[in-house]
Amino acid sequence: MEPSGTIVVGGGIVGLAIAHALAHRGQRVTVVEGKQIGERAAAGVAAGMLAPSSEADLTDPRLTHLALASHEAYPAWTATLERESGVETGYDATGTLLVALHRDHLALIEHLEAFQRERGLHAERLTGRQAREEEPYLAPGIAGALRMPDAQVDPRHLLRALTVALERAGAVLLEGTQVTAVAPGVDGGYAVATEREGVASTLHATQVVVAAGAWSRQIASPIAGLPLLPLPLRPVKGQILRLRGERLVRHVVRTPDVYIVPRADGELVVGASMEEQGFDERPTAGGVYDLLREARRVLPGIAELELTECGVGFRPALRDHLPAIGNVDGAGLFVASGHFRNGVELAPITAWLLADLMCDGRLDALLEPFSPGRFIAKDVAR
């Protein structure tokens, strides 16, 4: 069969964002998702913090540059999605308060403030009293805070907005369809083997993007016994809580041990654990306890809220904790995975720059450090 169009493997935030960017460039796009769209995506349980400022000192500077570019793109991107879909994304630029619970934490605040200013990033130092004037429900006796111009989005709303926008753009969304293998097609392009409810079939495409998050390694190559993408990719389990009740804070509130993200509808998201437990889907009593303990230290009133959900997600992590974004085989096979804790934050810039590469052959300098070639020999996949 003559191949045509592009197949995106994976219906999470990154995969849908790539599909949306390609559809905007006039490409015929099919998204193939093994479950329901967004069901097993890390973004489905994520808090949705867009925090290149407050996390700048914690990451590789190359990743910080990519995150800042994505952060700048977010307002226009979400506005476009809301216009195309009619779905609110929950984008909110109120900002982040990084709170020092005691004097030992002040050194971290001072270090991050200096780091931000050296790089031209905005940060405002607050005393404990000033922080409590901004957020009266913060714990008495906090030592200080740093306010940064971060933002947030509701990933579940964002998934819905992307889905509706893609459907209205004419993209094909195949849910409950597992991709089992990708191989060179007889007539060029790629043959994508799928299975749905026990029935096997083959799709054909000129280009394929693997954006299946922590599951990206589970797709087989034409070489028996080998994964299509021999990336050192692993799932990192994260437990996250959702609570509901009186709105206690306006800002995203962070300490070195926990983050608390308020939603406009009264929901409060608390996260997140970092566990090397494979694909263990169980919320645990210990995980819930640890998160609530740390959240209560900075926001005591959280103890009175209703606990409505204990969720688990799997961050796709590579050895260096940087994403792999780019071409795999020198032809039409691409990957966008390994975003670790930054999938929601990096979605628009990943999508736009990868679409530029796929459609125009233009590799932006921002993407060069994230080439999958740092892990994959050129002759492995083809």
Coordinates of C-alpha atoms in Angstrom, one line a residue:
M1 CA 0.0 0.0 0.0
E2 CA 1.2 3.5 -0.9
P3 CA 2.2 5.3 2.4
S4 CA 0.8 8.7 3.1
G5 CA 0.5 11.1 6.0
T6 CA 2.0 10.9 9.5
I7 CA 1.3 8.5 12.3
V8 CA 1.8 9.7 15.8
V9 CA 2.1 6.9 18.3
G10 CA 0.9 8.1 21.7
G11 CA -2.1 10.1 22.8
G12 CA -0.6 12.1 25.7
I13 CA 0.1 15.8 25.8
V14 CA 3.3 15.6 23.8
G15 CA 1.8 13.3 21.1
L16 CA -1.3 15.3 20.7
A17 CA 0.6 18.6 20.6
I18 CA 2.8 17.2 17.8
A19 CA -0.2 16.0 15.9
H20 CA -1.8 19.5 16.3
A21 CA 1.3 21.2 15.0
L22 CA 1.5 18.9 12.0
A23 CA -2.2 19.4 11.2
H24 CA -1.6 23.1 11.3
R25 CA 1.0 22.6 8.6
G26 CA -1.5 20.8 6.4
Q27 CA -0.3 17.3 7.2
R28 CA -2.7 14.3 7.3
V29 CA -2.3 13.0 10.8
T30 CA -3.4 9.8 12.6
V31 CA -2.9 9.4 16.3
V32 CA -2.7 5.9 17.6
E33 CA -3.3 5.4 21.4
G34 CA -3.3 2.0 23.2
K35 CA -5.8 3.1 25.8
Q36 CA -8.2 6.1 25.7
I37 CA -6.7 9.5 24.8
G38 CA -4.8 10.7 27.8
E39 CA -5.8 7.7 30.0
R40 CA -2.3 6.6 30.8
A41 CA -0.5 9.8 30.0
A42 CA 1.7 11.2 32.8
A43 CA 0.0 14.5 32.1
G44 CA -3.4 13.0 33.1
V45 CA -2.3 13.1 36.7
A46 CA 0.2 15.9 36.5
A47 CA -0.2 19.2 38.3
G48 CA 0.5 21.3 35.2
M49 CA 3.1 23.7 36.6
L50 CA 4.9 25.8 34.0
A51 CA 7.9 26.6 36.1
P52 CA 11.1 27.4 34.1
S53 CA 11.9 30.1 36.6
S54 CA 11.5 28.2 39.9
E55 CA 13.2 25.1 38.5
A56 CA 15.9 26.8 36.5
D57 CA 18.7 26.0 39.0
L58 CA 17.6 22.3 39.1
T59 CA 18.0 21.5 35.5
D60 CA 20.6 21.4 32.7
P61 CA 20.9 25.0 31.3
R62 CA 20.1 23.6 27.8
L63 CA 16.8 22.3 29.2
T64 CA 16.2 25.6 30.9
H65 CA 16.5 27.4 27.5
L66 CA 14.0 25.1 25.9
A67 CA 11.6 25.4 28.8
L68 CA 11.8 29.3 28.7
A69 CA 11.0 29.2 25.0
S70 CA 8.1 26.9 25.6
H71 CA 6.9 29.1 28.5
E72 CA 6.9 32.2 26.2
A73 CA 4.8 30.2 23.7
Y74 CA 2.2 29.0 26.1
P75 CA -0.2 32.0 26.2
A76 CA -0.6 32.1 22.5
W77 CA -0.8 28.3 22.2
T78 CA -3.5 27.9 24.8
A79 CA -5.4 30.8 23.3
T80 CA -5.3 29.1 19.9
L81 CA -6.5 25.8 21.4
E82 CA -9.3 27.4 23.4
R83 CA -10.5 29.2 20.2
E84 CA -10.3 26.1 18.1
S85 CA -11.9 23.7 20.6
G86 CA -14.1 25.9 22.8
V87 CA -12.4 24.2 25.9
E88 CA -10.8 26.2 28.6
T89 CA -7.2 25.0 29.3
G90 CA -6.9 26.5 32.8
Y91 CA -3.9 28.6 31.8
D92 CA -3.1 30.9 34.8
A93 CA 0.0 33.2 35.2
T94 CA -0.5 34.1 38.9
G95 CA 3.0 32.9 39.7
T96 CA 4.9 30.7 42.2
L97 CA 5.9 31.2 45.8
L98 CA 9.0 29.2 46.7
V99 CA 8.6 29.1 50.5
A100 CA 11.4 28.7 53.1
L101 CA 9.8 27.0 56.1
H102 CA 12.8 27.8 58.3
R103 CA 16.2 29.5 58.2
D104 CA 18.0 26.5 56.8
H105 CA 15.8 26.9 53.6
L106 CA 16.8 30.6 53.2
A107 CA 20.1 29.6 51.8
L108 CA 18.3 27.9 48.9
I109 CA 16.1 30.9 48.4
E110 CA 19.2 33.2 48.3
H111 CA 21.0 30.9 45.9
L112 CA 18.1 30.6 43.5
E113 CA 17.5 34.4 43.6
A114 CA 21.1 35.1 42.7
F115 CA 21.0 32.4 40.0
Q116 CA 17.9 34.0 38.5
R117 CA 19.3 37.5 38.5
E118 CA 22.5 36.4 36.9
R119 CA 20.5 35.0 34.0
G120 CA 18.1 37.9 33.6
L121 CA 15.2 36.0 35.1
H122 CA 12.8 37.9 37.4
A123 CA 12.5 36.9 41.1
E124 CA 11.2 38.9 44.0
R125 CA 12.4 38.2 47.5
L126 CA 9.7 38.3 50.3
T127 CA 10.1 38.2 54.0
G128 CA 7.9 35.7 55.9
R129 CA 5.5 38.4 56.8
Q130 CA 5.3 39.6 53.2
A131 CA 4.6 36.1 52.0
R132 CA 1.8 35.7 54.5
E133 CA 0.3 39.0 53.4
E134 CA 0.2 37.5 49.9
E135 CA -1.1 34.1 51.1
P136 CA -2.6 34.4 54.6
Y137 CA -3.1 30.7 55.0
L138 CA 0.6 29.9 54.9
A139 CA 2.1 28.5 58.1
P140 CA 3.0 31.0 60.8
G141 CA 6.7 31.4 61.3
I142 CA 7.8 30.7 57.7
A143 CA 11.2 32.3 57.1
G144 CA 10.6 33.8 53.7
A145 CA 9.8 33.2 50.1
L146 CA 10.8 33.9 46.5
R147 CA 8.1 34.9 44.1
M148 CA 8.6 34.0 40.4
P149 CA 6.5 34.6 37.3
D150 CA 5.7 31.0 36.6
A151 CA 2.3 29.8 35.3
Q152 CA 0.1 26.7 35.3
V153 CA -2.3 24.9 33.1
D154 CA -4.8 22.1 33.8
P155 CA -3.4 19.1 31.9
R156 CA -6.8 17.3 31.8
H157 CA -8.4 20.3 30.3
L158 CA -5.5 20.7 27.9
L159 CA -5.8 17.1 26.8
R160 CA -9.5 17.7 26.1
A161 CA -8.8 20.9 24.2
L162 CA -6.1 19.2 22.0
T163 CA -8.4 16.3 21.3
V164 CA -11.3 18.5 20.2
A165 CA -9.1 20.7 18.1
L166 CA -7.6 17.7 16.4
E167 CA -11.0 16.2 15.6
R168 CA -12.2 19.5 14.2
A169 CA -9.0 19.7 12.1
G170 CA -9.8 16.4 10.5
A171 CA -7.1 14.3 12.3
V172 CA -7.9 10.6 12.9
L173 CA -7.7 9.5 16.5
L174 CA -7.5 5.7 17.0
E175 CA -8.1 4.8 20.6
G176 CA -7.7 1.3 22.2
T177 CA -5.3 0.5 19.4
Q178 CA -1.9 -0.9 20.4
V179 CA 1.1 -0.3 18.2
T180 CA 3.2 -3.5 18.3
A181 CA 5.9 -2.9 15.7
V182 CA 7.1 -0.4 13.1
A183 CA 9.1 -1.5 10.1
P184 CA 10.1 -0.1 6.7
G185 CA 7.2 -0.4 4.2
V186 CA 7.4 -2.4 1.0
D187 CA 6.4 0.7 -1.0
G188 CA 8.4 3.1 1.1
G189 CA 7.5 4.8 4.3
Y190 CA 6.6 2.7 7.2
A191 CA 4.3 -0.2 8.0
V192 CA 2.8 0.2 11.5
A193 CA 1.5 -3.0 13.0
T194 CA -1.4 -2.6 15.4
E195 CA -3.8 -4.6 17.4
R196 CA -7.3 -3.7 18.6
E197 CA -9.5 -6.1 20.6
G198 CA -7.4 -9.0 19.4
V199 CA -7.6 -8.0 15.7
A200 CA -4.3 -7.3 14.0
S201 CA -4.0 -4.7 11.2
T202 CA -1.3 -2.6 9.5
L203 CA -1.3 1.1 8.9
H204 CA 1.0 2.8 6.4
A205 CA 2.6 6.3 6.7
T206 CA 5.3 8.4 5.2
Q207 CA 6.5 9.5 8.6
V208 CA 6.1 8.0 12.1
V209 CA 6.6 9.8 15.4
V210 CA 6.9 7.8 18.6
A211 CA 5.6 9.9 21.5
A212 CA 4.3 7.2 23.8
G213 CA 6.0 8.5 27.0
A214 CA 7.2 5.8 29.3
W215 CA 5.8 3.1 27.0
S216 CA 7.9 4.2 24.0
R217 CA 10.3 1.3 24.4
Q218 CA 7.5 -1.3 24.1
I219 CA 7.3 -1.0 20.3
A220 CA 9.2 -3.7 18.4
S221 CA 11.6 -3.2 15.6
P222 CA 11.9 -5.3 12.4
I223 CA 14.9 -7.0 14.1
A224 CA 13.5 -9.8 16.2
G225 CA 13.7 -9.3 20.0
L226 CA 14.8 -5.6 19.8
P227 CA 12.8 -2.5 20.7
L228 CA 12.3 0.0 17.9
L229 CA 13.9 2.7 20.0
P230 CA 16.8 1.3 22.1
L231 CA 16.7 4.3 24.4
P232 CA 17.6 3.8 28.1
L233 CA 14.1 4.9 29.0
R234 CA 12.5 4.0 32.3
P235 CA 9.2 4.9 34.1
V236 CA 9.6 7.0 37.3
K237 CA 6.5 6.6 39.4
G238 CA 4.8 9.7 40.8
Q239 CA 2.0 9.8 43.3
I240 CA -0.2 12.9 43.4
L241 CA -3.2 14.0 45.4
R242 CA -6.3 16.0 44.6
L243 CA -8.3 17.8 47.4
R244 CA -11.3 20.0 47.4
G245 CA -12.7 22.7 49.7
E246 CA -12.1 26.3 50.7
R247 CA -9.6 27.9 48.4
L248 CA -6.5 28.4 50.5
V249 CA -3.9 29.9 48.1
R250 CA -3.8 31.8 44.8
H251 CA -0.2 31.2 43.9
V252 CA 1.4 27.8 43.2
V253 CA 3.2 27.1 46.5
R254 CA 6.4 25.1 46.6
T255 CA 8.9 24.0 49.2
P256 CA 12.0 21.8 48.6
D257 CA 9.7 18.8 49.4
V258 CA 6.3 19.4 48.0
Y259 CA 4.2 21.6 45.6
I260 CA 0.6 22.8 46.0
V261 CA -1.2 23.9 42.9
P262 CA -4.6 25.7 43.2
R263 CA -7.2 25.4 40.5
A264 CA -9.9 28.0 39.7
D265 CA -12.7 25.5 40.5
G266 CA -11.5 25.0 44.0
E267 CA -9.4 21.9 43.5
L268 CA -5.9 21.7 45.1
V269 CA -3.3 19.4 43.6
V270 CA -0.4 18.2 45.8
G271 CA 2.6 16.4 44.6
A272 CA 4.6 14.5 43.9
S273 CA 6.6 11.4 44.9
M274 CA 9.6 10.2 42.9
E275 CA 9.8 6.4 42.9
E276 CA 11.9 3.9 41.0
Q277 CA 9.2 1.2 41.1
G278 CA 8.6 0.4 37.4
F279 CA 5.0 0.4 36.3
D280 CA 3.6 0.0 39.8
E281 CA 0.1 1.6 39.5
R282 CA -0.7 1.4 43.2
P283 CA -1.2 4.5 45.3
T284 CA 0.4 3.7 48.7
A285 CA -0.4 4.8 52.2
G286 CA 3.2 5.9 52.7
G287 CA 3.1 8.0 49.6
V288 CA -0.1 9.8 50.6
Y289 CA 1.2 10.3 54.1
D290 CA 4.5 11.8 53.0
L291 CA 2.7 14.3 50.6
L292 CA 0.1 15.4 53.2
R293 CA 2.7 15.8 55.9
E294 CA 4.9 18.1 53.8
A295 CA 1.9 20.0 52.5
R296 CA 0.5 20.5 56.0
R297 CA 3.8 22.0 57.1
V298 CA 3.5 24.9 54.7
L299 CA -0.3 25.1 54.5
P300 CA -1.9 23.8 57.7
G301 CA -5.5 24.3 56.6
I302 CA -5.0 21.6 54.0
A303 CA -5.9 19.0 56.7
E304 CA -9.5 20.1 56.6
L305 CA -10.0 19.6 52.9
E306 CA -11.7 16.6 51.3
L307 CA -9.2 14.1 49.7
T308 CA -10.9 13.3 46.4
E309 CA -8.2 11.4 44.4
C310 CA -4.9 9.6 44.8
G311 CA -3.3 9.3 41.4
V312 CA -0.3 7.6 39.9
G313 CA 1.6 8.6 36.8
F314 CA 4.8 7.4 35.1
R315 CA 7.3 10.0 34.0
P316 CA 9.4 8.9 31.0
A317 CA 13.1 9.3 32.1
L318 CA 16.3 8.8 30.3
R319 CA 19.7 8.4 31.9
D320 CA 20.6 12.1 31.7
H321 CA 17.0 13.3 32.5
L322 CA 16.8 15.2 29.2
P323 CA 14.3 14.4 26.4
A324 CA 15.0 12.7 23.1
I325 CA 13.5 14.8 20.3
G326 CA 14.4 14.3 16.7
N327 CA 15.0 11.9 13.9
V328 CA 16.1 8.3 14.5
D329 CA 16.9 6.7 11.2
G330 CA 17.9 9.4 8.8
A331 CA 14.5 9.1 7.0
G332 CA 11.0 9.4 8.4
L333 CA 11.1 7.9 11.9
F334 CA 11.1 10.4 14.7
V335 CA 10.9 10.3 18.5
A336 CA 9.7 12.7 21.2
S337 CA 10.0 11.1 24.6
G338 CA 12.0 11.2 27.8
H339 CA 10.5 14.5 28.9
F340 CA 10.6 13.2 32.5
R341 CA 8.9 15.9 34.8
N342 CA 8.6 18.5 32.0
G343 CA 6.2 17.0 29.4
V344 CA 3.4 19.5 29.9
E345 CA 5.8 22.4 30.1
L346 CA 7.7 21.4 27.0
A347 CA 4.8 20.3 24.9
P348 CA 4.3 23.4 22.6
I349 CA 8.0 23.9 21.9
T350 CA 8.6 20.2 21.3
A351 CA 5.7 20.1 18.9
W352 CA 6.6 23.2 16.9
L353 CA 10.3 22.5 16.5
L354 CA 9.7 18.8 15.7
A355 CA 7.1 19.8 13.1
D356 CA 9.6 22.2 11.6
L357 CA 12.1 19.4 11.3
M358 CA 9.6 16.9 9.9
C359 CA 8.0 19.3 7.3
D360 CA 10.9 21.6 6.4
G361 CA 14.0 19.7 7.4
R362 CA 15.0 22.6 9.7
L363 CA 16.7 21.6 12.9
D364 CA 16.5 24.5 15.4
A365 CA 19.5 25.0 17.6
L366 CA 17.3 24.6 20.7
L367 CA 16.8 20.9 19.7
E368 CA 20.4 20.0 19.0
P369 CA 21.3 19.0 22.6
F370 CA 18.3 16.6 22.7
S371 CA 19.1 14.5 19.6
P372 CA 18.2 10.8 20.1
G373 CA 21.5 10.1 18.4
R374 CA 23.2 10.5 21.7
F375 CA 21.7 7.0 22.5
I376 CA 20.9 5.4 19.2
A377 CA 23.4 4.2 16.6
K378 CA 22.3 5.4 13.1
D379 CA 21.9 1.9 11.7
V380 CA 19.9 0.4 14.5
A381 CA 16.3 1.2 13.4
R382 CA 16.6 0.8 9.7

